[in-house]
Amino acid sequence: MKKSVILAVMFAFILTVSSGAFAEITLTVAEIHPEDYPTTKGLFKFAELVKERSNGEIVIDVKFGGVLGQGEKEVVEQVQFGALDMARISISPVTEFVPALEAFGLPYIWKSQESMWKVLKGDIGARLLKEVENYKFYGLCYYESGARSFYNSKREITKVEDLKGLKIRVQSSQLMLDLVNVLGANATPIAFGEVYDAISKGVVDGAENNWPSYESTAHYEVAKFYTLDMHTRVPEILIASKIAFDKKLTPEQIALVMQAAQDTQDYVIEKWNERVEASKKIVLDSGGVTVTELTPEAFNGFVQAVQPLYEKYGAKHKAIIDEIRAAQE
Ligand code: GTR
């Protein structure tokens, strides 16, 4: 070999080693929300912990803002067949793949944020994270997502009967579709990023979501009636591709990544609670938004109206529903 060639090879080798590119493993995570959303902040923290604990060997690339896909169901599919390493996703679309998770998305199953976290951090939560492994995922952790409530552009909703006939956008989830229909509205699945346009053009009359999403999407500009019926408290989940993880990581590295994810749950709850207050302020200060609290009777009307869902979904999840209820006593 010529001297110049040897030198060039040596130079390339030194560059590779010094850049750390040698051992570095990059894992991509898809997030639909913007950079400053509580769950996105959680993912940055997760990336930080993983980098630190793996001595820079594992790098998490947080792709926020929905750049890897606006349709959550399609994103989950990509994770399932290994085209995408991870996604932070609402449990609602994941129930299409992992039916056992439906229990967490049932209306009024959770008494409060605190009692929900008691269950998610306990034995039941751990078991359902494990359950997703039967469907080619790893369940890394849960994130907070508050309570979902209805908003629309047409009228104030003070009782469940007022929803009758309203066209309401839902996530791609049969459970959410059934839930909205059983309350008397007409459910239409639409991708999250298209909802603002759909409401402003009158394709749908409204949607349902928590305070931070209602605010961050600016849906409050086009759907000015927000009723705090809090029909679900479906948590978020961080899922990984079993195919991709088993190919890229050792079992020890998988354990490290899982632990780091778990260690960001409380951080997200804290950021979430702050954001709820900030979002409320933005929405109320904007003027023109009617926020409706239900009377106890009207709230009870919502609770009664969703009971048929417990007939459809309750039987197959009876054991876990009973456990979830007992754990919140
Ligand atoms: C948000 C959730 C998103 C997405 C969205 C939606 O609360 O964080 O992952 O599911 O709702 O309604 O599509």
mmCIF file of C-alpha atoms and ligand atoms in Angstrom:
data_model
loop_
_atom_site.group_PDB
_atom_site.id
_atom_site.type_symbol
_atom_site.label_atom_id
_atom_site.label_comp_id
_atom_site.label_asym_id
_atom_site.label_seq_id
_atom_site.Cartn_x
_atom_site.Cartn_y
_atom_site.Cartn_z
ATOM 1 C CA MET A 1 0.000 0.000 0.000
ATOM 2 C CA LYS A 2 1.187 3.476 -0.773
ATOM 3 C CA LYS A 3 2.127 5.638 2.180
ATOM 4 C CA SER A 4 -0.574 8.209 1.331
ATOM 5 C CA VAL A 5 -3.258 5.510 1.252
ATOM 6 C CA ILE A 6 -2.160 4.129 4.614
ATOM 7 C CA LEU A 7 -2.248 7.625 6.066
ATOM 8 C CA ALA A 8 -5.745 8.239 4.679
ATOM 9 C CA VAL A 9 -7.036 4.975 6.160
ATOM 10 C CA MET A 10 -5.465 5.797 9.532
ATOM 11 C CA PHE A 11 -6.968 9.279 9.459
ATOM 12 C CA ALA A 12 -10.447 7.922 8.690
ATOM 13 C CA PHE A 13 -10.090 5.412 11.529
ATOM 14 C CA ILE A 14 -9.078 8.081 14.040
ATOM 15 C CA LEU A 15 -12.014 10.271 12.934
ATOM 16 C CA THR A 16 -14.481 7.431 13.424
ATOM 17 C CA VAL A 17 -13.183 6.494 16.854
ATOM 18 C CA SER A 18 -12.945 10.070 18.125
ATOM 19 C CA SER A 19 -16.452 10.920 16.950
ATOM 20 C CA GLY A 20 -17.757 7.981 18.955
ATOM 21 C CA ALA A 21 -19.600 6.799 15.821
ATOM 22 C CA PHE A 22 -18.165 3.388 16.441
ATOM 23 C CA ALA A 23 -20.431 2.199 19.193
ATOM 24 C CA GLU A 24 -23.229 4.725 18.961
ATOM 25 C CA ILE A 25 -26.752 3.382 18.589
ATOM 26 C CA THR A 26 -29.443 5.828 17.580
ATOM 27 C CA LEU A 27 -33.061 5.200 18.509
ATOM 28 C CA THR A 28 -35.753 7.379 17.009
ATOM 29 C CA VAL A 29 -38.936 8.279 18.872
ATOM 30 C CA ALA A 30 -41.998 9.807 17.211
ATOM 31 C CA GLU A 31 -44.003 12.457 19.064
ATOM 32 C CA ILE A 32 -47.004 14.232 17.550
ATOM 33 C CA HIS A 33 -46.853 17.238 19.882
ATOM 34 C CA PRO A 34 -44.670 20.355 19.599
ATOM 35 C CA GLU A 35 -41.315 20.874 21.286
ATOM 36 C CA ASP A 36 -42.668 22.567 24.419
ATOM 37 C CA TYR A 37 -45.465 20.042 25.157
ATOM 38 C CA PRO A 38 -45.110 18.140 28.477
ATOM 39 C CA THR A 39 -44.702 14.711 26.844
ATOM 40 C CA THR A 40 -42.072 16.053 24.428
ATOM 41 C CA LYS A 41 -40.198 17.516 27.394
ATOM 42 C CA GLY A 42 -40.413 14.072 28.972
ATOM 43 C CA LEU A 43 -38.809 12.535 25.896
ATOM 44 C CA PHE A 44 -35.928 15.017 26.000
ATOM 45 C CA LYS A 45 -35.371 14.091 29.635
ATOM 46 C CA PHE A 46 -35.531 10.408 28.673
ATOM 47 C CA ALA A 47 -32.875 11.018 25.973
ATOM 48 C CA GLU A 48 -30.688 12.787 28.533
ATOM 49 C CA LEU A 49 -30.942 9.914 31.048
ATOM 50 C CA VAL A 50 -30.252 7.255 28.423
ATOM 51 C CA LYS A 51 -27.215 9.114 27.087
ATOM 52 C CA GLU A 52 -25.822 9.607 30.587
ATOM 53 C CA ARG A 53 -26.440 6.046 31.797
ATOM 54 C CA SER A 54 -25.114 4.422 28.617
ATOM 55 C CA ASN A 55 -22.029 6.664 28.575
ATOM 56 C CA GLY A 56 -23.091 8.120 25.278
ATOM 57 C CA GLU A 57 -23.523 4.780 23.596
ATOM 58 C CA ILE A 58 -27.287 5.102 23.079
ATOM 59 C CA VAL A 59 -28.644 8.264 21.522
ATOM 60 C CA ILE A 60 -32.378 8.991 21.457
ATOM 61 C CA ASP A 61 -33.490 11.181 18.575
ATOM 62 C CA VAL A 62 -36.764 12.908 19.480
ATOM 63 C CA LYS A 63 -38.761 13.640 16.317
ATOM 64 C CA PHE A 64 -41.524 15.915 17.588
ATOM 65 C CA GLY A 65 -44.283 17.878 15.860
ATOM 66 C CA GLY A 66 -45.682 14.845 14.035
ATOM 67 C CA VAL A 67 -42.923 14.879 11.388
ATOM 68 C CA LEU A 68 -42.926 11.072 11.330
ATOM 69 C CA GLY A 69 -46.657 10.825 10.759
ATOM 70 C CA GLN A 70 -49.913 12.500 11.719
ATOM 71 C CA GLY A 71 -51.951 9.324 11.844
ATOM 72 C CA GLU A 72 -51.319 7.693 15.218
ATOM 73 C CA LYS A 73 -52.576 4.299 14.062
ATOM 74 C CA GLU A 74 -50.091 4.272 11.179
ATOM 75 C CA VAL A 75 -47.303 5.307 13.550
ATOM 76 C CA VAL A 76 -48.119 2.369 15.851
ATOM 77 C CA GLU A 77 -48.105 0.068 12.830
ATOM 78 C CA GLN A 78 -44.624 1.265 11.891
ATOM 79 C CA VAL A 79 -43.406 0.543 15.401
ATOM 80 C CA GLN A 80 -44.990 -2.892 15.267
ATOM 81 C CA PHE A 81 -43.197 -3.955 12.110
ATOM 82 C CA GLY A 82 -39.895 -2.378 13.092
ATOM 83 C CA ALA A 83 -39.716 0.607 10.723
ATOM 84 C CA LEU A 84 -39.766 2.979 13.705
ATOM 85 C CA ASP A 85 -38.000 2.405 17.042
ATOM 86 C CA MET A 86 -40.411 4.119 19.415
ATOM 87 C CA ALA A 87 -43.490 6.302 19.676
ATOM 88 C CA ARG A 88 -45.127 8.318 22.416
ATOM 89 C CA ILE A 89 -48.737 7.770 21.721
ATOM 90 C CA SER A 90 -52.199 7.984 23.257
ATOM 91 C CA ILE A 91 -53.393 4.603 24.502
ATOM 92 C CA SER A 92 -56.631 5.022 22.462
ATOM 93 C CA PRO A 93 -55.138 4.100 19.060
ATOM 94 C CA VAL A 94 -52.954 1.433 20.705
ATOM 95 C CA THR A 95 -56.096 -0.400 21.869
ATOM 96 C CA GLU A 96 -56.617 -1.336 18.207
ATOM 97 C CA PHE A 97 -53.468 -3.461 18.528
ATOM 98 C CA VAL A 98 -53.523 -4.445 22.205
ATOM 99 C CA PRO A 99 -57.165 -4.974 23.262
ATOM 100 C CA ALA A 100 -56.345 -5.379 26.966
ATOM 101 C CA LEU A 101 -55.439 -1.669 27.076
ATOM 102 C CA GLU A 102 -59.082 -0.786 26.402
ATOM 103 C CA ALA A 103 -59.716 -1.035 30.124
ATOM 104 C CA PHE A 104 -57.607 2.112 30.668
ATOM 105 C CA GLY A 105 -59.633 4.070 28.121
ATOM 106 C CA LEU A 106 -63.087 3.268 29.443
ATOM 107 C CA PRO A 107 -65.110 6.329 30.426
ATOM 108 C CA TYR A 108 -65.053 7.330 34.077
ATOM 109 C CA ILE A 109 -62.917 4.331 35.061
ATOM 110 C CA TRP A 110 -60.435 6.571 36.921
ATOM 111 C CA LYS A 111 -61.449 8.444 40.035
ATOM 112 C CA SER A 112 -58.666 11.001 39.880
ATOM 113 C CA GLN A 113 -55.167 11.698 38.572
ATOM 114 C CA GLU A 114 -53.713 10.378 41.845
ATOM 115 C CA SER A 115 -55.687 7.156 41.906
ATOM 116 C CA MET A 116 -54.871 6.521 38.243
ATOM 117 C CA TRP A 117 -51.135 6.834 38.924
ATOM 118 C CA LYS A 118 -51.422 4.538 41.904
ATOM 119 C CA VAL A 119 -52.741 1.883 39.514
ATOM 120 C CA LEU A 120 -50.354 2.657 36.640
ATOM 121 C CA LYS A 121 -47.301 2.548 38.906
ATOM 122 C CA GLY A 122 -48.499 -0.599 40.637
ATOM 123 C CA ASP A 123 -48.939 -4.192 39.667
ATOM 124 C CA ILE A 124 -51.787 -3.608 37.163
ATOM 125 C CA GLY A 125 -49.818 -0.973 35.251
ATOM 126 C CA ALA A 126 -46.743 -3.215 35.112
ATOM 127 C CA ARG A 127 -48.798 -6.166 33.894
ATOM 128 C CA LEU A 128 -50.303 -4.223 31.012
ATOM 129 C CA LEU A 129 -46.895 -2.870 29.989
ATOM 130 C CA LYS A 130 -45.793 -6.499 29.825
ATOM 131 C CA GLU A 131 -48.928 -7.484 27.901
ATOM 132 C CA VAL A 132 -47.916 -5.307 24.916
ATOM 133 C CA GLU A 133 -44.925 -7.633 24.381
ATOM 134 C CA ASN A 134 -47.370 -10.201 22.987
ATOM 135 C CA TYR A 135 -47.989 -7.796 20.097
ATOM 136 C CA LYS A 136 -44.365 -7.068 19.094
ATOM 137 C CA PHE A 137 -43.967 -3.990 21.303
ATOM 138 C CA TYR A 138 -42.084 -3.156 24.458
ATOM 139 C CA GLY A 139 -44.086 -0.988 26.852
ATOM 140 C CA LEU A 140 -41.621 1.501 28.333
ATOM 141 C CA CYS A 141 -43.775 3.748 30.523
ATOM 142 C CA TYR A 142 -46.977 5.750 30.836
ATOM 143 C CA TYR A 143 -47.321 9.505 30.598
ATOM 144 C CA GLU A 144 -49.991 11.851 31.916
ATOM 145 C CA SER A 145 -52.730 13.078 29.585
ATOM 146 C CA GLY A 146 -55.282 14.652 31.908
ATOM 147 C CA ALA A 147 -58.990 14.270 31.255
ATOM 148 C CA ARG A 148 -60.649 14.608 27.862
ATOM 149 C CA SER A 149 -63.730 16.800 27.457
ATOM 150 C CA PHE A 150 -65.906 17.959 24.561
ATOM 151 C CA TYR A 151 -65.564 21.226 22.672
ATOM 152 C CA ASN A 152 -67.500 22.476 19.686
ATOM 153 C CA SER A 153 -68.248 25.491 17.533
ATOM 154 C CA LYS A 154 -72.042 25.302 17.707
ATOM 155 C CA ARG A 155 -73.462 25.563 21.216
ATOM 156 C CA GLU A 156 -72.896 25.295 24.918
ATOM 157 C CA ILE A 157 -73.219 21.728 26.238
ATOM 158 C CA THR A 158 -74.708 21.753 29.718
ATOM 159 C CA LYS A 159 -76.153 18.202 29.660
ATOM 160 C CA VAL A 160 -75.531 15.058 27.679
ATOM 161 C CA GLU A 161 -78.654 15.584 25.524
ATOM 162 C CA ASP A 162 -77.063 18.754 24.082
ATOM 163 C CA LEU A 163 -74.493 16.611 22.246
ATOM 164 C CA LYS A 164 -77.199 15.055 20.087
ATOM 165 C CA GLY A 165 -76.418 15.313 16.396
ATOM 166 C CA LEU A 166 -73.082 17.124 16.769
ATOM 167 C CA LYS A 167 -70.366 15.857 14.459
ATOM 168 C CA ILE A 168 -67.371 15.140 16.677
ATOM 169 C CA ARG A 169 -63.871 14.181 15.557
ATOM 170 C CA VAL A 170 -62.336 11.172 17.333
ATOM 171 C CA GLN A 171 -58.942 9.426 17.415
ATOM 172 C CA SER A 172 -58.640 6.267 15.337
ATOM 173 C CA SER A 173 -60.046 3.959 17.976
ATOM 174 C CA GLN A 174 -63.240 1.915 17.947
ATOM 175 C CA LEU A 175 -63.644 2.513 21.666
ATOM 176 C CA MET A 176 -63.574 6.310 21.211
ATOM 177 C CA LEU A 177 -65.927 6.034 18.256
ATOM 178 C CA ASP A 178 -68.411 4.003 20.289
ATOM 179 C CA LEU A 179 -68.053 6.321 23.253
ATOM 180 C CA VAL A 180 -68.893 9.459 21.310
ATOM 181 C CA ASN A 181 -71.764 7.772 19.457
ATOM 182 C CA VAL A 182 -73.287 6.389 22.636
ATOM 183 C CA LEU A 183 -73.439 9.939 23.987
ATOM 184 C CA GLY A 184 -75.619 10.935 21.025
ATOM 185 C CA ALA A 185 -73.040 12.706 18.846
ATOM 186 C CA ASN A 186 -71.774 11.467 15.458
ATOM 187 C CA ALA A 187 -68.149 10.367 15.661
ATOM 188 C CA THR A 188 -65.756 10.919 12.738
ATOM 189 C CA PRO A 189 -62.115 9.752 12.917
ATOM 190 C CA ILE A 190 -59.670 12.408 11.639
ATOM 191 C CA ALA A 191 -55.885 12.719 12.126
ATOM 192 C CA PHE A 192 -54.920 15.053 14.975
ATOM 193 C CA GLY A 193 -53.121 17.579 12.770
ATOM 194 C CA GLU A 194 -56.149 18.006 10.497
ATOM 195 C CA VAL A 195 -58.706 18.766 13.189
ATOM 196 C CA TYR A 196 -58.235 22.560 13.242
ATOM 197 C CA ASP A 197 -59.034 22.786 9.531
ATOM 198 C CA ALA A 198 -61.895 20.314 9.819
ATOM 199 C CA ILE A 199 -63.548 22.408 12.539
ATOM 200 C CA SER A 200 -62.915 25.750 10.862
ATOM 201 C CA LYS A 201 -64.333 24.495 7.556
ATOM 202 C CA GLY A 202 -67.339 22.929 9.274
ATOM 203 C CA VAL A 203 -66.416 19.352 8.280
ATOM 204 C CA VAL A 204 -66.954 18.550 11.969
ATOM 205 C CA ASP A 205 -68.528 20.631 14.741
ATOM 206 C CA GLY A 206 -65.923 19.816 17.344
ATOM 207 C CA ALA A 207 -63.670 17.310 19.037
ATOM 208 C CA GLU A 208 -62.648 16.302 22.550
ATOM 209 C CA ASN A 209 -59.361 16.636 24.332
ATOM 210 C CA ASN A 210 -57.539 17.797 27.464
ATOM 211 C CA TRP A 211 -56.628 21.419 28.286
ATOM 212 C CA PRO A 212 -53.058 21.339 26.904
ATOM 213 C CA SER A 213 -54.131 19.874 23.534
ATOM 214 C CA TYR A 214 -57.172 22.161 23.267
ATOM 215 C CA GLU A 215 -54.799 25.077 23.706
ATOM 216 C CA SER A 216 -51.642 23.937 21.835
ATOM 217 C CA THR A 217 -53.620 23.089 18.675
ATOM 218 C CA ALA A 218 -55.500 26.409 18.877
ATOM 219 C CA HIS A 219 -58.752 24.476 18.591
ATOM 220 C CA TYR A 220 -60.144 26.945 21.122
ATOM 221 C CA GLU A 221 -60.039 29.587 18.382
ATOM 222 C CA VAL A 222 -62.551 27.684 16.263
ATOM 223 C CA ALA A 223 -64.478 25.627 18.857
ATOM 224 C CA LYS A 224 -65.389 28.063 21.589
ATOM 225 C CA PHE A 225 -67.656 25.910 23.763
ATOM 226 C CA TYR A 226 -65.667 23.666 26.112
ATOM 227 C CA THR A 227 -67.580 21.499 28.582
ATOM 228 C CA LEU A 228 -65.617 19.832 31.356
ATOM 229 C CA ASP A 229 -67.397 16.473 31.288
ATOM 230 C CA MET A 230 -64.043 14.633 31.652
ATOM 231 C CA HIS A 231 -65.344 11.464 29.988
ATOM 232 C CA THR A 232 -61.979 9.708 29.802
ATOM 233 C CA ARG A 233 -58.598 9.980 31.416
ATOM 234 C CA VAL A 234 -56.828 7.729 28.931
ATOM 235 C CA PRO A 235 -53.077 7.861 29.609
ATOM 236 C CA GLU A 236 -50.272 8.163 27.079
ATOM 237 C CA ILE A 237 -47.835 5.315 26.568
ATOM 238 C CA LEU A 238 -44.264 5.105 25.314
ATOM 239 C CA ILE A 239 -43.949 1.999 23.159
ATOM 240 C CA ALA A 240 -40.917 0.525 21.433
ATOM 241 C CA SER A 241 -40.599 -1.869 18.538
ATOM 242 C CA LYS A 242 -39.694 -5.338 19.782
ATOM 243 C CA ILE A 243 -38.210 -6.154 16.371
ATOM 244 C CA ALA A 244 -36.008 -3.043 16.289
ATOM 245 C CA PHE A 245 -34.979 -3.202 19.951
ATOM 246 C CA ASP A 246 -34.066 -6.898 19.837
ATOM 247 C CA LYS A 247 -31.954 -6.213 16.756
ATOM 248 C CA LYS A 248 -30.202 -3.055 17.959
ATOM 249 C CA LEU A 249 -29.857 -3.565 21.719
ATOM 250 C CA THR A 250 -28.657 -6.156 24.205
ATOM 251 C CA PRO A 251 -31.080 -7.230 26.989
ATOM 252 C CA GLU A 252 -29.049 -5.067 29.427
ATOM 253 C CA GLN A 253 -29.412 -2.055 27.153
ATOM 254 C CA ILE A 254 -33.158 -2.671 26.811
ATOM 255 C CA ALA A 255 -33.427 -2.742 30.608
ATOM 256 C CA LEU A 256 -31.484 0.519 30.839
ATOM 257 C CA VAL A 257 -33.752 2.237 28.299
ATOM 258 C CA MET A 258 -36.892 0.946 30.056
ATOM 259 C CA GLN A 259 -35.715 2.142 33.448
ATOM 260 C CA ALA A 260 -34.814 5.571 32.077
ATOM 261 C CA ALA A 261 -38.309 5.895 30.566
ATOM 262 C CA GLN A 262 -39.927 4.932 33.883
ATOM 263 C CA ASP A 263 -37.791 7.513 35.626
ATOM 264 C CA THR A 264 -39.313 10.310 33.514
ATOM 265 C CA GLN A 265 -42.960 9.619 34.480
ATOM 266 C CA ASP A 266 -43.024 11.912 37.523
ATOM 267 C CA TYR A 267 -41.218 14.643 35.609
ATOM 268 C CA VAL A 268 -43.973 14.574 32.960
ATOM 269 C CA ILE A 269 -46.732 14.656 35.604
ATOM 270 C CA GLU A 270 -45.109 17.776 37.058
ATOM 271 C CA LYS A 271 -44.732 19.447 33.639
ATOM 272 C CA TRP A 272 -48.292 18.390 32.826
ATOM 273 C CA ASN A 273 -49.825 20.012 35.878
ATOM 274 C CA GLU A 274 -47.964 23.240 35.160
ATOM 275 C CA ARG A 275 -49.088 23.189 31.538
ATOM 276 C CA VAL A 276 -52.753 22.646 32.433
ATOM 277 C CA GLU A 277 -52.686 25.890 34.408
ATOM 278 C CA ALA A 278 -50.841 27.737 31.649
ATOM 279 C CA SER A 279 -53.224 26.418 28.976
ATOM 280 C CA LYS A 280 -56.305 27.400 30.980
ATOM 281 C CA LYS A 281 -54.936 30.901 31.301
ATOM 282 C CA ILE A 282 -54.207 31.228 27.576
ATOM 283 C CA VAL A 283 -57.680 29.977 26.636
ATOM 284 C CA LEU A 284 -59.524 32.135 29.185
ATOM 285 C CA ASP A 285 -57.439 35.229 28.417
ATOM 286 C CA SER A 286 -58.197 34.848 24.712
ATOM 287 C CA GLY A 287 -61.807 35.883 25.460
ATOM 288 C CA GLY A 288 -64.838 34.427 23.788
ATOM 289 C CA VAL A 289 -64.437 30.860 25.054
ATOM 290 C CA THR A 290 -67.302 29.514 27.163
ATOM 291 C CA VAL A 291 -66.002 26.960 29.667
ATOM 292 C CA THR A 292 -68.840 24.962 31.195
ATOM 293 C CA GLU A 293 -68.671 23.024 34.443
ATOM 294 C CA LEU A 294 -71.395 20.402 34.746
ATOM 295 C CA THR A 295 -73.826 20.353 37.655
ATOM 296 C CA PRO A 296 -73.675 17.092 39.649
ATOM 297 C CA GLU A 297 -76.954 15.990 37.983
ATOM 298 C CA ALA A 298 -75.648 16.736 34.482
ATOM 299 C CA PHE A 299 -72.391 14.942 35.275
ATOM 300 C CA ASN A 300 -74.381 11.947 36.432
ATOM 301 C CA GLY A 301 -76.262 12.082 33.127
ATOM 302 C CA PHE A 302 -72.944 11.555 31.290
ATOM 303 C CA VAL A 303 -71.962 8.702 33.609
ATOM 304 C CA GLN A 304 -75.306 6.975 33.029
ATOM 305 C CA ALA A 305 -75.209 7.498 29.269
ATOM 306 C CA VAL A 306 -71.883 5.626 28.875
ATOM 307 C CA GLN A 307 -73.087 2.507 30.705
ATOM 308 C CA PRO A 308 -73.900 0.601 27.460
ATOM 309 C CA LEU A 309 -70.161 0.736 26.715
ATOM 310 C CA TYR A 310 -69.550 -1.321 29.833
ATOM 311 C CA GLU A 311 -71.890 -3.916 28.337
ATOM 312 C CA LYS A 312 -69.930 -4.038 25.076
ATOM 313 C CA TYR A 313 -66.391 -3.812 26.499
ATOM 314 C CA GLY A 314 -66.982 -4.699 30.127
ATOM 315 C CA ALA A 315 -67.469 -8.438 29.794
ATOM 316 C CA LYS A 316 -64.119 -9.153 28.134
ATOM 317 C CA HIS A 317 -62.247 -6.947 30.610
ATOM 318 C CA LYS A 318 -64.299 -7.740 33.707
ATOM 319 C CA ALA A 319 -61.424 -9.046 35.846
ATOM 320 C CA ILE A 320 -59.151 -6.072 35.196
ATOM 321 C CA ILE A 321 -61.977 -3.519 35.548
ATOM 322 C CA ASP A 322 -62.800 -4.955 38.973
ATOM 323 C CA GLU A 323 -59.139 -4.796 39.935
ATOM 324 C CA ILE A 324 -58.748 -1.205 38.720
ATOM 325 C CA ARG A 325 -61.802 -0.171 40.719
ATOM 326 C CA ALA A 326 -60.701 -2.005 43.857
ATOM 327 C CA ALA A 327 -57.207 -0.487 43.666
ATOM 328 C CA GLN A 328 -58.715 3.005 43.679
ATOM 329 C CA GLU A 329 -60.856 2.483 46.787
HETATM 330 C C1 GTR B 1 -53.750 14.066 22.610
HETATM 331 C C2 GTR B 1 -52.704 12.958 22.641
HETATM 332 C C3 GTR B 1 -52.193 12.698 21.243
HETATM 333 C C4 GTR B 1 -53.329 12.434 20.282
HETATM 334 C C5 GTR B 1 -54.380 13.498 20.393
HETATM 335 C C6 GTR B 1 -55.579 13.217 19.516
HETATM 336 O O1 GTR B 1 -54.273 14.277 23.902
HETATM 337 O O2 GTR B 1 -51.637 13.349 23.444
HETATM 338 O O3 GTR B 1 -51.280 11.636 21.277
HETATM 339 O O4 GTR B 1 -53.906 11.176 20.543
HETATM 340 O O5 GTR B 1 -54.799 13.690 21.741
HETATM 341 O O6 GTR B 1 -56.693 13.483 19.959
HETATM 342 O O7 GTR B 1 -55.399 12.733 18.393
#
